[in-house]
Amino acid sequence: QVQLVESGGGLVQAGGSLRLSCTASRIISSMRSGTWYRQAPGNQRELVANITWGGRTNYAEAVAGRFTFSRDNAKNTVYLQMNNLKPEDTAVYYCNFNYWGGSSYWGQGIQVTVSS
């Protein structure tokens, strides 16, 4: 079993920045892909950004150019740098890791609130 621990959320004014972290209890160099999702009240969970084993990143159109997904294998941690935040970015953010072999794990979720 792999545990994922998220941190870095909170309350920020529109235009501000936050950096989310997701640290795994298992080495992430063997991770097939990592993904950040978010879910706002009343909405379905949606993909925010994804990073592949090779380091390629993909972003939802709503966050492209503002968010950056990175990883630090030595720390078993991935990051989501969020700049120029907007009120519509308010949601609970979740990290998800998929490992080779089919295992998939989720973080507990962390609140991000952007005030206007």
mmCIF file of C-alpha atoms in Angstrom:
data_model
loop_
_atom_site.group_PDB
_atom_site.id
_atom_site.type_symbol
_atom_site.label_atom_id
_atom_site.label_comp_id
_atom_site.label_asym_id
_atom_site.label_seq_id
_atom_site.Cartn_x
_atom_site.Cartn_y
_atom_site.Cartn_z
ATOM 1 C CA GLN A 1 0.000 0.000 0.000
ATOM 2 C CA VAL A 2 1.279 3.450 -0.913
ATOM 3 C CA GLN A 3 0.328 6.515 1.047
ATOM 4 C CA LEU A 4 0.173 9.906 -0.587
ATOM 5 C CA VAL A 5 0.300 12.999 1.580
ATOM 6 C CA GLU A 6 -0.689 16.353 0.136
ATOM 7 C CA SER A 7 0.243 19.759 1.470
ATOM 8 C CA GLY A 8 0.391 23.379 0.453
ATOM 9 C CA GLY A 9 -3.249 24.264 0.065
ATOM 10 C CA GLY A 10 -4.996 27.194 1.658
ATOM 11 C CA LEU A 11 -6.639 30.524 1.049
ATOM 12 C CA VAL A 12 -5.205 32.989 -1.418
ATOM 13 C CA GLN A 13 -6.428 36.099 -3.196
ATOM 14 C CA ALA A 14 -7.062 36.078 -6.899
ATOM 15 C CA GLY A 15 -3.816 36.547 -8.774
ATOM 16 C CA GLY A 16 -1.824 34.858 -6.062
ATOM 17 C CA SER A 17 0.135 31.629 -6.069
ATOM 18 C CA LEU A 18 0.232 28.342 -4.211
ATOM 19 C CA ARG A 19 2.378 25.249 -4.557
ATOM 20 C CA LEU A 20 0.824 21.902 -3.801
ATOM 21 C CA SER A 21 3.005 18.961 -2.866
ATOM 22 C CA CYS A 22 2.223 15.280 -2.904
ATOM 23 C CA THR A 23 4.716 12.969 -1.216
ATOM 24 C CA ALA A 24 4.564 9.209 -1.664
ATOM 25 C CA SER A 25 5.658 6.498 0.752
ATOM 26 C CA ARG A 26 7.050 4.582 -2.233
ATOM 27 C CA ILE A 27 9.639 5.661 -4.781
ATOM 28 C CA ILE A 28 8.095 7.565 -7.632
ATOM 29 C CA SER A 29 10.771 6.754 -10.168
ATOM 30 C CA SER A 30 8.750 3.595 -10.803
ATOM 31 C CA MET A 31 5.570 5.590 -11.221
ATOM 32 C CA ARG A 32 3.924 5.243 -14.611
ATOM 33 C CA SER A 33 2.095 8.538 -14.324
ATOM 34 C CA GLY A 34 0.987 11.108 -11.819
ATOM 35 C CA THR A 35 -2.064 13.277 -12.028
ATOM 36 C CA TRP A 36 -3.603 16.170 -10.163
ATOM 37 C CA TYR A 37 -7.380 16.309 -10.123
ATOM 38 C CA ARG A 38 -9.745 18.781 -8.544
ATOM 39 C CA GLN A 39 -13.351 18.789 -7.504
ATOM 40 C CA ALA A 40 -15.403 21.872 -6.799
ATOM 41 C CA PRO A 41 -18.687 21.676 -4.869
ATOM 42 C CA GLY A 42 -21.444 20.344 -7.085
ATOM 43 C CA ASN A 43 -19.024 19.456 -9.854
ATOM 44 C CA GLN A 44 -17.448 16.244 -11.030
ATOM 45 C CA ARG A 45 -13.795 15.561 -10.383
ATOM 46 C CA GLU A 46 -11.735 16.867 -13.277
ATOM 47 C CA LEU A 47 -8.190 16.372 -14.469
ATOM 48 C CA VAL A 48 -5.917 19.346 -13.889
ATOM 49 C CA ALA A 49 -2.495 18.129 -14.977
ATOM 50 C CA ASN A 50 -0.661 14.916 -15.712
ATOM 51 C CA ILE A 51 2.990 13.869 -15.815
ATOM 52 C CA THR A 52 4.228 10.715 -17.502
ATOM 53 C CA TRP A 53 7.063 8.417 -16.486
ATOM 54 C CA GLY A 54 9.221 10.161 -19.067
ATOM 55 C CA GLY A 55 8.429 13.563 -17.613
ATOM 56 C CA ARG A 56 6.033 14.800 -20.245
ATOM 57 C CA THR A 57 3.298 17.028 -18.860
ATOM 58 C CA ASN A 58 -0.218 17.737 -20.013
ATOM 59 C CA TYR A 59 -2.595 20.374 -18.692
ATOM 60 C CA ALA A 60 -6.271 21.082 -18.777
ATOM 61 C CA GLU A 61 -7.047 24.045 -20.958
ATOM 62 C CA ALA A 62 -8.343 26.003 -17.982
ATOM 63 C CA VAL A 63 -4.958 25.936 -16.239
ATOM 64 C CA ALA A 64 -2.465 25.768 -19.117
ATOM 65 C CA GLY A 65 0.063 28.548 -18.858
ATOM 66 C CA ARG A 66 -0.684 29.140 -15.167
ATOM 67 C CA PHE A 67 0.034 25.782 -13.525
ATOM 68 C CA THR A 68 3.241 23.750 -13.671
ATOM 69 C CA PHE A 69 3.564 20.082 -12.750
ATOM 70 C CA SER A 70 6.997 18.881 -11.661
ATOM 71 C CA ARG A 71 8.529 15.983 -9.805
ATOM 72 C CA ASP A 72 11.497 15.360 -7.522
ATOM 73 C CA ASN A 73 12.315 11.666 -7.556
ATOM 74 C CA ALA A 74 14.838 12.026 -4.751
ATOM 75 C CA LYS A 75 12.075 13.296 -2.458
ATOM 76 C CA ASN A 76 9.329 11.033 -3.836
ATOM 77 C CA THR A 77 7.348 14.192 -4.331
ATOM 78 C CA VAL A 78 5.435 15.850 -7.099
ATOM 79 C CA TYR A 79 4.454 19.490 -7.151
ATOM 80 C CA LEU A 80 1.770 21.615 -8.690
ATOM 81 C CA GLN A 81 2.840 25.239 -8.910
ATOM 82 C CA MET A 82 -0.277 27.345 -9.345
ATOM 83 C CA ASN A 83 0.148 30.950 -10.431
ATOM 84 C CA ASN A 84 -2.342 33.677 -11.263
ATOM 85 C CA LEU A 85 -5.027 31.832 -9.368
ATOM 86 C CA LYS A 86 -8.646 32.574 -10.123
ATOM 87 C CA PRO A 87 -11.774 32.092 -8.004
ATOM 88 C CA GLU A 88 -12.819 29.300 -10.362
ATOM 89 C CA ASP A 89 -9.720 27.366 -9.284
ATOM 90 C CA THR A 90 -11.331 26.899 -5.873
ATOM 91 C CA ALA A 91 -11.685 23.184 -5.257
ATOM 92 C CA VAL A 92 -10.355 20.207 -3.377
ATOM 93 C CA TYR A 93 -7.231 19.026 -5.161
ATOM 94 C CA TYR A 94 -6.216 15.366 -5.251
ATOM 95 C CA CYS A 95 -3.026 13.681 -6.400
ATOM 96 C CA ASN A 96 -3.154 10.273 -8.013
ATOM 97 C CA PHE A 97 -0.225 7.988 -8.790
ATOM 98 C CA ASN A 98 -0.366 5.053 -11.158
ATOM 99 C CA TYR A 99 2.391 2.487 -10.991
ATOM 100 C CA TRP A 100 3.503 -0.069 -13.518
ATOM 101 C CA GLY A 101 1.474 -3.171 -12.832
ATOM 102 C CA GLY A 102 -1.808 -1.396 -12.431
ATOM 103 C CA SER A 103 -1.696 -0.086 -8.856
ATOM 104 C CA SER A 104 -3.307 3.285 -8.370
ATOM 105 C CA TYR A 105 -3.291 5.463 -5.257
ATOM 106 C CA TRP A 106 -4.967 8.682 -4.180
ATOM 107 C CA GLY A 107 -4.123 11.427 -1.763
ATOM 108 C CA GLN A 108 -6.639 12.557 0.811
ATOM 109 C CA GLY A 109 -7.384 15.820 -0.942
ATOM 110 C CA ILE A 110 -6.451 19.364 -0.001
ATOM 111 C CA GLN A 111 -8.538 22.512 -0.124
ATOM 112 C CA VAL A 112 -7.578 25.441 -2.302
ATOM 113 C CA THR A 113 -9.708 28.549 -1.949
ATOM 114 C CA VAL A 114 -9.216 31.611 -4.121
ATOM 115 C CA SER A 115 -10.997 34.765 -3.052
ATOM 116 C CA SER A 116 -11.971 37.487 -5.475
#
